[in-house]
PDB file of C-alpha atoms in Angstrom:
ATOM      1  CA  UNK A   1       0.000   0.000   0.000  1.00 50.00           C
ATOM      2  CA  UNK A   2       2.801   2.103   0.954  1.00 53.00           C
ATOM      3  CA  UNK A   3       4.709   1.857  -2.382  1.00 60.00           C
ATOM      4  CA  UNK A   4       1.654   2.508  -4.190  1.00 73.00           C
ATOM      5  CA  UNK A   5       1.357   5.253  -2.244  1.00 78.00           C
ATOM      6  CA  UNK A   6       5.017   6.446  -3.297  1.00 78.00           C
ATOM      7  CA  UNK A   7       4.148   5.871  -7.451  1.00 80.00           C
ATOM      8  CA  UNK A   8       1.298   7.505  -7.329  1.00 81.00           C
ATOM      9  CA  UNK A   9       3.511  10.960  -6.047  1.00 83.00           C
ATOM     10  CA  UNK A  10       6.472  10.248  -8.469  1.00 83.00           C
ATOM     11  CA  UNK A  11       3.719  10.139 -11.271  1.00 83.00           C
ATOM     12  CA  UNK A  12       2.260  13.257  -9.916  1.00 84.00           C
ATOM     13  CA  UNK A  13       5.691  14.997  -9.986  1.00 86.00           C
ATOM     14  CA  UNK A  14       6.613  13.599 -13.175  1.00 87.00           C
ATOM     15  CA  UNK A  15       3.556  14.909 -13.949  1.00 87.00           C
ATOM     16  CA  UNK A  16       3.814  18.991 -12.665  1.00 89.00           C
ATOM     17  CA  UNK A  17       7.512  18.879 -14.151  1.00 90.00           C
ATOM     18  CA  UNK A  18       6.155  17.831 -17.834  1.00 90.00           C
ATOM     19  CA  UNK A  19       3.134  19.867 -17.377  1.00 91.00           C
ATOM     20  CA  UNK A  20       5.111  23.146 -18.968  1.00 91.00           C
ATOM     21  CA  UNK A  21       6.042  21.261 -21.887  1.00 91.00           C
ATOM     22  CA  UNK A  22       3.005  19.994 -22.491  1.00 92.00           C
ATOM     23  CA  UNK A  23       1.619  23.178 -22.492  1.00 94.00           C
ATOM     24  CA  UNK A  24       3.741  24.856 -24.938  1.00 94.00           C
ATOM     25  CA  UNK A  25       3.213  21.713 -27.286  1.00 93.00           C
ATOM     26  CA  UNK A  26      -0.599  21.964 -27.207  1.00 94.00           C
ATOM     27  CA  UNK A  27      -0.739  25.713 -27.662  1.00 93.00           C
ATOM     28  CA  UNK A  28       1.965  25.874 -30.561  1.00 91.00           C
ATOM     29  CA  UNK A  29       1.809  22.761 -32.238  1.00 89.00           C
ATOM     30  CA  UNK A  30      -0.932  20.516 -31.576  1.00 92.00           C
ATOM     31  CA  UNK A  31      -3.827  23.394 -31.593  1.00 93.00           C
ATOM     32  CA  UNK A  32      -2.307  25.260 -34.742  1.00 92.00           C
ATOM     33  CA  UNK A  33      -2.355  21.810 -36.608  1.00 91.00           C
ATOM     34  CA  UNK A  34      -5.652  21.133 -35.666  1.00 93.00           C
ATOM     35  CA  UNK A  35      -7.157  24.798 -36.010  1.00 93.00           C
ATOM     36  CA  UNK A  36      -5.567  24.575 -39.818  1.00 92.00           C
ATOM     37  CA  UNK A  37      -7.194  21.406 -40.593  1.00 94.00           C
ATOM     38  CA  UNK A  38     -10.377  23.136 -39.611  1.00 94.00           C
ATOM     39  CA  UNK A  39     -10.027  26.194 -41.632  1.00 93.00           C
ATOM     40  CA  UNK A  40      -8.416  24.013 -44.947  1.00 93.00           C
ATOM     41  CA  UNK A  41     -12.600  22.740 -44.890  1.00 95.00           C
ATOM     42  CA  UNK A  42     -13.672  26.521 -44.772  1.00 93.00           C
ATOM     43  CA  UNK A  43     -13.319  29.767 -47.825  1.00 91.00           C
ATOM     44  CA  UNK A  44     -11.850  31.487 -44.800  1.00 90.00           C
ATOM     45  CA  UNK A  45     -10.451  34.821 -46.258  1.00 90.00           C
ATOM     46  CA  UNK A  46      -8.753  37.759 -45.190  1.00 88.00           C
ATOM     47  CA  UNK A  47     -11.148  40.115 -47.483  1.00 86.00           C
ATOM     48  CA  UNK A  48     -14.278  39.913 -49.373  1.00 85.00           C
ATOM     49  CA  UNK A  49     -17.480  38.308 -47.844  1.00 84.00           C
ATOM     50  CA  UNK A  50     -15.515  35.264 -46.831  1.00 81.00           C
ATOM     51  CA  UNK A  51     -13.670  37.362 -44.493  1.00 83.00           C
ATOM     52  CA  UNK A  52     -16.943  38.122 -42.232  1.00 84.00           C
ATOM     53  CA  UNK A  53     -18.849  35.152 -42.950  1.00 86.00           C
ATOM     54  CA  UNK A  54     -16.638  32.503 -43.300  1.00 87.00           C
ATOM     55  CA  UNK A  55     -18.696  28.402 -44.772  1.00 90.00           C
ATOM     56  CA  UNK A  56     -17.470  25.316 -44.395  1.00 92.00           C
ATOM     57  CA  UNK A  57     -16.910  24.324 -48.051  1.00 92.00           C
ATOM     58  CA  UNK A  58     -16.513  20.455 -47.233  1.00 89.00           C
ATOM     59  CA  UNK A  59     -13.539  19.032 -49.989  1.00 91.00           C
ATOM     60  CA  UNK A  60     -13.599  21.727 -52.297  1.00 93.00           C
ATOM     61  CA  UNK A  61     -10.355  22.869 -51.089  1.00 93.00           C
ATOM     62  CA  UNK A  62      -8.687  19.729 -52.000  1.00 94.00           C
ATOM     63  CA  UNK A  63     -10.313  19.084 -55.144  1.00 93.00           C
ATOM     64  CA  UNK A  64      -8.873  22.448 -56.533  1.00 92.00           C
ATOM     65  CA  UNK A  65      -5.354  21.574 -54.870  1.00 89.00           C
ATOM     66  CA  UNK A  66      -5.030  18.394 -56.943  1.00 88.00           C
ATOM     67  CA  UNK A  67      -5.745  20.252 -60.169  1.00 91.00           C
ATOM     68  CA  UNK A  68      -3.902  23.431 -59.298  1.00 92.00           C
ATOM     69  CA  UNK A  69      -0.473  22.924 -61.580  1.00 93.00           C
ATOM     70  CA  UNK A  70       0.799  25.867 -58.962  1.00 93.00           C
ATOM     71  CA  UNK A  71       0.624  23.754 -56.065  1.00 93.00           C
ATOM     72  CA  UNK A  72       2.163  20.472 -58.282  1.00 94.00           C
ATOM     73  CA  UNK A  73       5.066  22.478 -59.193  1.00 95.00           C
ATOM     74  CA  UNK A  74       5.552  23.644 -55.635  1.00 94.00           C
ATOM     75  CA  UNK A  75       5.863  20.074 -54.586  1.00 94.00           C
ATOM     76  CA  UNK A  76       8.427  19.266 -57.872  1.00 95.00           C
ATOM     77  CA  UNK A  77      10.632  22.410 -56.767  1.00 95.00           C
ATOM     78  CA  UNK A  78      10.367  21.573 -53.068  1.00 94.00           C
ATOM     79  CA  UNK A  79      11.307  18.033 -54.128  1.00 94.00           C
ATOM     80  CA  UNK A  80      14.147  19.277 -55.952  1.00 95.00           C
ATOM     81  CA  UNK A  81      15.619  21.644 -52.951  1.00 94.00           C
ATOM     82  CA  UNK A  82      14.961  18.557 -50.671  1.00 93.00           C
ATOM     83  CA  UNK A  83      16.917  16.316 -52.310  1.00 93.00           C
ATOM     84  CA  UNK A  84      19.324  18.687 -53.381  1.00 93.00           C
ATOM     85  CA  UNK A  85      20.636  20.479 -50.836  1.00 91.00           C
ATOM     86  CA  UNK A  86      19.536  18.087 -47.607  1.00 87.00           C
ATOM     87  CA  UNK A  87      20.102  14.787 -48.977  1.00 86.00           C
ATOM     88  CA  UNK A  88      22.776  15.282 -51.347  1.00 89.00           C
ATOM     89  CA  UNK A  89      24.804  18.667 -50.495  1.00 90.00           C
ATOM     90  CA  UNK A  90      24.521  18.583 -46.761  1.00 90.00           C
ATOM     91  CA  UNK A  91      24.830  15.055 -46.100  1.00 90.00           C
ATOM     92  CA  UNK A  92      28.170  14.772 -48.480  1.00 90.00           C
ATOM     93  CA  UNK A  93      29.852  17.770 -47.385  1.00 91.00           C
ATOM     94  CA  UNK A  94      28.565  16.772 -43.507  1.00 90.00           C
ATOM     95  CA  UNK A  95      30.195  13.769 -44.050  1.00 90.00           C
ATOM     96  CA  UNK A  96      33.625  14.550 -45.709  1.00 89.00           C
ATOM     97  CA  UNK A  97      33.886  17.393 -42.868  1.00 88.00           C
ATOM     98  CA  UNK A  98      32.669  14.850 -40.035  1.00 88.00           C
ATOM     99  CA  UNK A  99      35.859  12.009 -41.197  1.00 87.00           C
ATOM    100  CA  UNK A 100      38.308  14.883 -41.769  1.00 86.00           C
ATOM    101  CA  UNK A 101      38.295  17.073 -38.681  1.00 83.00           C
ATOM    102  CA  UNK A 102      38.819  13.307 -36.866  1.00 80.00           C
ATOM    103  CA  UNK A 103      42.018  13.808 -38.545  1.00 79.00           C
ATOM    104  CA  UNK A 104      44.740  15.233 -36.916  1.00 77.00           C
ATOM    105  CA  UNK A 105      45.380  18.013 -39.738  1.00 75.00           C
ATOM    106  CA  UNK A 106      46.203  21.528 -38.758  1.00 77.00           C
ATOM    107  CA  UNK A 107      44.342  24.614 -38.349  1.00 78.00           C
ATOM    108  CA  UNK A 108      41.256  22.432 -37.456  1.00 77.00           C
ATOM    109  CA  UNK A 109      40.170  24.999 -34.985  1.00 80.00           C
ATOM    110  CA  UNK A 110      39.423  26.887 -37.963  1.00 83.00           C
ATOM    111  CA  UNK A 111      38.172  24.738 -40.605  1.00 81.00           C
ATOM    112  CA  UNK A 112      35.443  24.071 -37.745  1.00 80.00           C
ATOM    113  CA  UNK A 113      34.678  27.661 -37.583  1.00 81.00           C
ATOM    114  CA  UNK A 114      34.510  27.995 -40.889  1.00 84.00           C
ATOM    115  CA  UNK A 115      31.751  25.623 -40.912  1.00 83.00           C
ATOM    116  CA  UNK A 116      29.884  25.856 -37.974  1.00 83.00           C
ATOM    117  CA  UNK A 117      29.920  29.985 -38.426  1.00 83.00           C
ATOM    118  CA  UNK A 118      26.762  29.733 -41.041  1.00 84.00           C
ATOM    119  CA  UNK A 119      24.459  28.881 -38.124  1.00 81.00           C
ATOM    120  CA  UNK A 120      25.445  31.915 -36.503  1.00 81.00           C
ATOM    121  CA  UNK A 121      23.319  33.723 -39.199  1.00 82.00           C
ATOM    122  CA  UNK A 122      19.378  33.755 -39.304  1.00 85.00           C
ATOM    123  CA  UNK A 123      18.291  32.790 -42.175  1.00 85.00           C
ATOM    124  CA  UNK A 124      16.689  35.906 -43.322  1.00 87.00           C
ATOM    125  CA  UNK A 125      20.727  37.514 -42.609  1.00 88.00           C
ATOM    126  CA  UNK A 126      22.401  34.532 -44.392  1.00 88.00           C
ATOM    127  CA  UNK A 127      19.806  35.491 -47.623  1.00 88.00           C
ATOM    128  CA  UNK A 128      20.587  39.000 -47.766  1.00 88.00           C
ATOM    129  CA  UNK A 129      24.291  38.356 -47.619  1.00 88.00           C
ATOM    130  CA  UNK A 130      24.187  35.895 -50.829  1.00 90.00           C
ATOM    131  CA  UNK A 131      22.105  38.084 -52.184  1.00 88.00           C
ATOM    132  CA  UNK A 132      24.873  40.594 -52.260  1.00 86.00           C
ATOM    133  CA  UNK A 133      27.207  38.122 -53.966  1.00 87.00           C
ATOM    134  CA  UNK A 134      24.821  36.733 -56.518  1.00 86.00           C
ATOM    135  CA  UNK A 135      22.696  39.633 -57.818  1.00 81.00           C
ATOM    136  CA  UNK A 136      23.384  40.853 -61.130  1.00 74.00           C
ATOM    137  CA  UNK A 137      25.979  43.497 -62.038  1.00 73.00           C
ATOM    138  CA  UNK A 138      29.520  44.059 -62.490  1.00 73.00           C
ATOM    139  CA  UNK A 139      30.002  44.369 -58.634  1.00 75.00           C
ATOM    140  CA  UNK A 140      28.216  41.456 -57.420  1.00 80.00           C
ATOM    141  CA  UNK A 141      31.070  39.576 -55.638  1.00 83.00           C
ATOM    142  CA  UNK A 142      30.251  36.546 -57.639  1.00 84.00           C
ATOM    143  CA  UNK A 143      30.502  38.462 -61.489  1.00 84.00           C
ATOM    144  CA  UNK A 144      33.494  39.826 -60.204  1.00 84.00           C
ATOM    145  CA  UNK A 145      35.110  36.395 -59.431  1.00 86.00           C
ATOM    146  CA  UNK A 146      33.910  34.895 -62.981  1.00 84.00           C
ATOM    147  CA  UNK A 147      35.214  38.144 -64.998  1.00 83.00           C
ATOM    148  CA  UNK A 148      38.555  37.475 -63.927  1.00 84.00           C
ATOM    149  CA  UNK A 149      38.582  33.519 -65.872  1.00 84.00           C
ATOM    150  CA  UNK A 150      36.714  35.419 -68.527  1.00 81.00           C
ATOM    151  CA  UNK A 151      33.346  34.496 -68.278  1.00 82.00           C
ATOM    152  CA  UNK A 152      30.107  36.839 -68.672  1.00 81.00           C
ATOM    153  CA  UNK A 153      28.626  38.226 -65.288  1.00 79.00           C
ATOM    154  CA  UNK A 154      25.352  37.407 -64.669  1.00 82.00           C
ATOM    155  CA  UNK A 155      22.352  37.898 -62.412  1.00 86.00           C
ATOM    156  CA  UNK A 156      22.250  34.236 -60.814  1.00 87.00           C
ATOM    157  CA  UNK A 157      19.660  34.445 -59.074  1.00 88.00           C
ATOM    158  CA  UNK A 158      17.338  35.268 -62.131  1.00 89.00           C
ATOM    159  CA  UNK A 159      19.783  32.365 -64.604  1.00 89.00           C
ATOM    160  CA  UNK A 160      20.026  29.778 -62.045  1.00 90.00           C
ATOM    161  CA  UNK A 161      17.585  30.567 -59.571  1.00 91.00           C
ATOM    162  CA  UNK A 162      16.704  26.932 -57.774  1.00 92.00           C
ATOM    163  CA  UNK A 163      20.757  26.142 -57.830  1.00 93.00           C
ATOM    164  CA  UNK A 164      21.616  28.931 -56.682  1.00 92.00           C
ATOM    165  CA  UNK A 165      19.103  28.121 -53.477  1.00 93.00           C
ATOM    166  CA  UNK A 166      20.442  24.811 -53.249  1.00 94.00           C
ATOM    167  CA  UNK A 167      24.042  25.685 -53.014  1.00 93.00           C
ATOM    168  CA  UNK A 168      22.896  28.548 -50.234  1.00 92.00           C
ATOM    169  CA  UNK A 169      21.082  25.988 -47.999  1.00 92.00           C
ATOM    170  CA  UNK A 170      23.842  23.637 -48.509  1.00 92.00           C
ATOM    171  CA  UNK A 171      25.996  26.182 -47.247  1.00 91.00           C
ATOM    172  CA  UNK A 172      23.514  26.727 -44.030  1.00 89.00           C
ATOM    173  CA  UNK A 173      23.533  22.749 -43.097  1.00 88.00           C
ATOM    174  CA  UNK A 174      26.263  21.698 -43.693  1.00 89.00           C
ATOM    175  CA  UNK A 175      27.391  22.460 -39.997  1.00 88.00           C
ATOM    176  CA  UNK A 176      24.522  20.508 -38.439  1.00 88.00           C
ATOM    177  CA  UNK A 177      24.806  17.200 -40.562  1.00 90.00           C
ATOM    178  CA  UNK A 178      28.519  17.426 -39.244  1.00 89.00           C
ATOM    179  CA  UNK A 179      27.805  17.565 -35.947  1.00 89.00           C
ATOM    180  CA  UNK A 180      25.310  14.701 -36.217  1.00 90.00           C
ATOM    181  CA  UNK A 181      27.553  12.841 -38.391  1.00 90.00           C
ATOM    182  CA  UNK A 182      31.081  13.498 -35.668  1.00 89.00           C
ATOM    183  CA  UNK A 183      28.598  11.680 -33.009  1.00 89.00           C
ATOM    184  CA  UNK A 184      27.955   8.507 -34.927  1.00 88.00           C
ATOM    185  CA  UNK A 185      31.895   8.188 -36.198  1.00 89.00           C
ATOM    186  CA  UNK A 186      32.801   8.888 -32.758  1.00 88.00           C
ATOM    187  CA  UNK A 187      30.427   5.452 -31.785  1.00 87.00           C
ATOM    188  CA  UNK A 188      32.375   3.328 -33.647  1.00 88.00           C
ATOM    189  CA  UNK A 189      35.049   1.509 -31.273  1.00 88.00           C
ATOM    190  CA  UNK A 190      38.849   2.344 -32.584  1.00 87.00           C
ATOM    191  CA  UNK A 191      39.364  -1.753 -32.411  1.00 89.00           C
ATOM    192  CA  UNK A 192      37.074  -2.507 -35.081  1.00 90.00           C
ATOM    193  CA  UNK A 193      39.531  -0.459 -37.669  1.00 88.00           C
ATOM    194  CA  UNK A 194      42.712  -1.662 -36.224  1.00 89.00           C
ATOM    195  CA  UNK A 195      41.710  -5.497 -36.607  1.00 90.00           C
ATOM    196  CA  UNK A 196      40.451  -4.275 -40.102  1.00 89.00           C
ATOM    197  CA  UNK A 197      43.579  -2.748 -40.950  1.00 89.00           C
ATOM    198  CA  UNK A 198      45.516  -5.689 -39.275  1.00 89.00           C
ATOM    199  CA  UNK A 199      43.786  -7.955 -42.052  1.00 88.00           C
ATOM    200  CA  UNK A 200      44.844  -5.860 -44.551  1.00 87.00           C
ATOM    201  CA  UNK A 201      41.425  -3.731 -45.571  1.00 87.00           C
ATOM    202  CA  UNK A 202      42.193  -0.606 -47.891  1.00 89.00           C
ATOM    203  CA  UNK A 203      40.270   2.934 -46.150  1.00 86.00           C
ATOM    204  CA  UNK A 204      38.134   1.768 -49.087  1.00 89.00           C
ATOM    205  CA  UNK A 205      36.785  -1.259 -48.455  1.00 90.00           C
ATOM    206  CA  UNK A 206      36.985   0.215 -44.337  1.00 89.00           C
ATOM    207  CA  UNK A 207      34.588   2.967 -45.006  1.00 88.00           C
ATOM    208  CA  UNK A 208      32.308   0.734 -47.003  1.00 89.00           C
ATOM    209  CA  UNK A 209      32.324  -1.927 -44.959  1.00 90.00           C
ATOM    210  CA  UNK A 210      32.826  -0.694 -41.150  1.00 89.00           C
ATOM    211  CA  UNK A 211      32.008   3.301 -41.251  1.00 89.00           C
ATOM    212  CA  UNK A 212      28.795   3.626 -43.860  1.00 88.00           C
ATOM    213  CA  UNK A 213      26.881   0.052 -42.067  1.00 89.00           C
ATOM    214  CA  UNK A 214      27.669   0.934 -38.544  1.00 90.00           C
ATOM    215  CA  UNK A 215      26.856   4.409 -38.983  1.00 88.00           C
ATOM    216  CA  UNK A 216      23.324   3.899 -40.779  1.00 87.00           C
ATOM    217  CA  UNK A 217      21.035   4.912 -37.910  1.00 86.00           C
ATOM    218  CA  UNK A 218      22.490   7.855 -37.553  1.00 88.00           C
ATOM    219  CA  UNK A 219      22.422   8.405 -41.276  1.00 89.00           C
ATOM    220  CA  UNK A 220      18.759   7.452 -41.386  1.00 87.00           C
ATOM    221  CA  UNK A 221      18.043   9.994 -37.987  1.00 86.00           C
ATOM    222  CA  UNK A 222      20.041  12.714 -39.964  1.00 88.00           C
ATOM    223  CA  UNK A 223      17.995  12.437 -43.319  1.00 88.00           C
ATOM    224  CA  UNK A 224      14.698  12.461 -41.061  1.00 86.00           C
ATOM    225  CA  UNK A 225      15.638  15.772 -39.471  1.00 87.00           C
ATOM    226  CA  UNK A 226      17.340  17.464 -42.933  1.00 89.00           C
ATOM    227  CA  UNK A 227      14.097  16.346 -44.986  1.00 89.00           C
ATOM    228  CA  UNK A 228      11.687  17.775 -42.859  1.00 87.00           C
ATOM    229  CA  UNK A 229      13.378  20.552 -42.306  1.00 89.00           C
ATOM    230  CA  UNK A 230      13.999  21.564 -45.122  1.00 91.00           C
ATOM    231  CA  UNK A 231      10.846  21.252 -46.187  1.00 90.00           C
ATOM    232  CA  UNK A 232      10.362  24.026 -43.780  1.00 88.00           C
ATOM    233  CA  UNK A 233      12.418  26.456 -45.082  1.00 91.00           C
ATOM    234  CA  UNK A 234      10.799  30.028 -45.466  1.00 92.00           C
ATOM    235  CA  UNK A 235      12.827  32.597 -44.304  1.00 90.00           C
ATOM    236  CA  UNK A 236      15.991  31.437 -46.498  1.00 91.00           C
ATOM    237  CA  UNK A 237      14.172  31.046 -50.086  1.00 93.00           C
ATOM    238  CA  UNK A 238      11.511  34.380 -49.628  1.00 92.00           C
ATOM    239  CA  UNK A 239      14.841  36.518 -48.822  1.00 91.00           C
ATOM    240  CA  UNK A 240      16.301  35.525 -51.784  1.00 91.00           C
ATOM    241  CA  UNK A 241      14.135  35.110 -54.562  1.00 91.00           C
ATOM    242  CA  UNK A 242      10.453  34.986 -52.802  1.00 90.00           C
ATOM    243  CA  UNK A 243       9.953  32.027 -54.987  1.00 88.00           C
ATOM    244  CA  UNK A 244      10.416  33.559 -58.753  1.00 82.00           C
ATOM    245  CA  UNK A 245      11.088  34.480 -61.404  1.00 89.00           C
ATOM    246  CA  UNK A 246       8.151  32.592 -62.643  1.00 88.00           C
ATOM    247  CA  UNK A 247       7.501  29.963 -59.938  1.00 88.00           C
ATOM    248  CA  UNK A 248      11.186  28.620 -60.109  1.00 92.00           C
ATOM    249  CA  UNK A 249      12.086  28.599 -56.770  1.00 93.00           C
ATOM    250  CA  UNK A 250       8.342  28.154 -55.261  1.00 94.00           C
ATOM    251  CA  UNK A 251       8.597  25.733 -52.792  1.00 94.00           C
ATOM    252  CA  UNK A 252       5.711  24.308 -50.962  1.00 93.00           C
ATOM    253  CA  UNK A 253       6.258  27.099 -47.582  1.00 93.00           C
ATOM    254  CA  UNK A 254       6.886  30.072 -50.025  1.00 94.00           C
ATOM    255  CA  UNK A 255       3.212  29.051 -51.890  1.00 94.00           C
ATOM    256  CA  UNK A 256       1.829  28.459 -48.777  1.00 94.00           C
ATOM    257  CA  UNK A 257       2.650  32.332 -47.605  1.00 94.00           C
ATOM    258  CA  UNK A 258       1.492  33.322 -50.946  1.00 93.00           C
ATOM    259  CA  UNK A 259      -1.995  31.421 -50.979  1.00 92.00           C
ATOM    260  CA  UNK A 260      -2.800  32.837 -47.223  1.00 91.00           C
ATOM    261  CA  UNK A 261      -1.212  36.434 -47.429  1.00 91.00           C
ATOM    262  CA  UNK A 262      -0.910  37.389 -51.019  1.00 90.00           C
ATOM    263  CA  UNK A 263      -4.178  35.870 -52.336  1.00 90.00           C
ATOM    264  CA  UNK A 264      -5.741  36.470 -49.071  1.00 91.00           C
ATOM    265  CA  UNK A 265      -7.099  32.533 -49.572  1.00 91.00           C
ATOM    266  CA  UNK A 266      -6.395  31.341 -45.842  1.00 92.00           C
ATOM    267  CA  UNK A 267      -8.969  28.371 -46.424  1.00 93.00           C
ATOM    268  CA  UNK A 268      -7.054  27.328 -49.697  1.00 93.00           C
ATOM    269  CA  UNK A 269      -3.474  28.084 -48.081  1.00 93.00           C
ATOM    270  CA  UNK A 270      -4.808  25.910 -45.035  1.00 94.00           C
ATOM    271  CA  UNK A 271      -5.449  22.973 -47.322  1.00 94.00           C
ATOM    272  CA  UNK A 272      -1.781  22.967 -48.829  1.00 94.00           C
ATOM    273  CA  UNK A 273      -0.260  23.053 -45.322  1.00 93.00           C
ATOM    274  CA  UNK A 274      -2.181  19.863 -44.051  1.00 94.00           C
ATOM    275  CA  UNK A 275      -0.822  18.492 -47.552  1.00 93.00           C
ATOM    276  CA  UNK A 276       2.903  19.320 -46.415  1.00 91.00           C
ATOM    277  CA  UNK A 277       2.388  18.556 -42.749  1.00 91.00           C
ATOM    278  CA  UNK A 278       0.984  14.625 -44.374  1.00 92.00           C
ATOM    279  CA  UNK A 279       3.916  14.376 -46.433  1.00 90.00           C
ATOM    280  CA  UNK A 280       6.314  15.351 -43.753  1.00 88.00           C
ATOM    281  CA  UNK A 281       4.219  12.673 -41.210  1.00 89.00           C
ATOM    282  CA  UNK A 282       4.470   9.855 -43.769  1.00 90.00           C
ATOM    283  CA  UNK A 283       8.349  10.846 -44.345  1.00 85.00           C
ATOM    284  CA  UNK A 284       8.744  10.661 -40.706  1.00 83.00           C
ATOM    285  CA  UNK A 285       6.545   7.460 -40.350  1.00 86.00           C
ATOM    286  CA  UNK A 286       9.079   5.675 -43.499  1.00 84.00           C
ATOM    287  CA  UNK A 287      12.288   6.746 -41.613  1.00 78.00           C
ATOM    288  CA  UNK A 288      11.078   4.970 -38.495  1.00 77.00           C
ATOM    289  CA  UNK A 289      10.290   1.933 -40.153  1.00 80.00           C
ATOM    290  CA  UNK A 290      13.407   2.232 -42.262  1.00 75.00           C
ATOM    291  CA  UNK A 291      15.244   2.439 -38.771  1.00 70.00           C
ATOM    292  CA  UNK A 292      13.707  -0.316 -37.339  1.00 65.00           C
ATOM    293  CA  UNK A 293      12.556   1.469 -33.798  1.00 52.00           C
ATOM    294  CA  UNK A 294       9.133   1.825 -31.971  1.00 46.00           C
ATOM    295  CA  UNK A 295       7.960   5.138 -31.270  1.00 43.00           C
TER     296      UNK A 295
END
């Protein structure tokens, strides 16, 4: 009776000391979620008729979403950028960074400040600065570093507009896939590579066969958090190009803003977010399986 007694307070007190989190997750994640959801089955507006006398419009949303080419080519580009810059850019340059500042090589104090420094910047800072070096003119830092090997300056945002977003949120990650990737190399016991290179294994045929298998949940955990947050990206991509010229760098947050606060369509721009927020569940939902854990 007693030690019931005693669980039933620890639960309480587990309780009161979760209580704050709990809070903040129901009032900025779990009711906004829900409250969109809601207003993707409504012609909610933010002018016009809708605006004061907002109907529930039942699918209608959703049947114009899946025949809107806008919103298709939102999900292309933001496929694109995903893919891109998380899975590819940041995950290869993570990775090459991670195995070489294990190295003893010198000035590594400084190659690690070089790459953790982009952090440091919000992302609406870190857009304005690259805007500075790729915008179009003869003093644009990036013209001015072509000229010199001959080639024609350009405005790259307008040329090469959804590379040139890639290569900047590259740039941005590449620090946190490092640090994720330095924890799972640092996992891997120092006598699993010695007997390896005792039985005469190449860094080859070690990296394949030791670093890249032992090393795959963390992989898998990385790719979960890059995906989904990159899907996320706003701040970055509206600094820099707010989704043009022409749709080219639209991604699914950028049409999202556009739908709810250009158009004034919050119903519509509701229904598109519960489409991301499914797509980012079922990503989330594949990665788990994929690592072979229960949530």
């Amino acid at each position: 009776m007693a030690r019931n007694s005693h669980e039933r307070r620890a639960e309480r007190q587990w309780l009161l000391i979760l209580l704050p989190s709990l809070v903040l997750l129901l009032a900025f994640v779990i009711y906004p979620a829900i409250y969109s959801i809601y207003l993707s089955f409504t012609n909610e507006a933010l002018t016009g008729a809708a605006a004061l006398r907002p109907r529930f419009v039942g699918l209608r949303n959703y049947t114009r979403l899946f025949n809107d080419a806008k919103f298709w080519n939102s999900l292309f580009v933001t496929f694109v950028f995903v893919i891109g810059s998380a899975v590819v850019g940041q995950f290869a340059l993570g990775l090459i960074s991670a195995i070489a500042l294990r190295r003893p090589i010198r000035f590594r104090r400084v190659f690690s400040s070089i790459i953790l420094l982009p952090n440091a910047a919000p992302e609406v800072v870190a857009g304005f600065m690259w805007i500075s070096m790729l915008a179009g003119g003869d003093n644009a830092t990036l013209s001015r570093i072509v000229s010199t090997f001959g080639i024609t300056p350009a405005d790259w945002l307008q040329v090469f507009p959804l590379s040139m977003i890639i290569v900047v949120n590259t740039w941005r990650g590449i620090a946190t896939a490092m640090i994720l990737l330095t924890a799972g190399l640092s996992t891997i016991p120092a006598e699993i590579y010695e007997a390896a290179r005792m039985d005469g294994a190449t860094p080859s045929q070690m990296f394949r066969r030791i670093t890249l298998p032992l090393m795959m949940p963390t992989i898998l955990l990385y790719m979960l958090i890059s995906a989904v947050s990159t899907i996320a990206v706003f701040g970055l991509v509206y600094a820099l190009t707010r989704g043009g010229p022409g749709g080219a760098t639209e991604v699914v947050s950028i049409y999202i803003y556009n739908q709810s606060f250009t158009s004034f369509q919050l119903g519509y721009g509701a229904a598109v977010a519960v489409v991301a927020l499914v797509i980012s569940l079922v990503l989330g939902i594949a990665y788990v399986r994929a690592m072979k854990v229960e949530v």
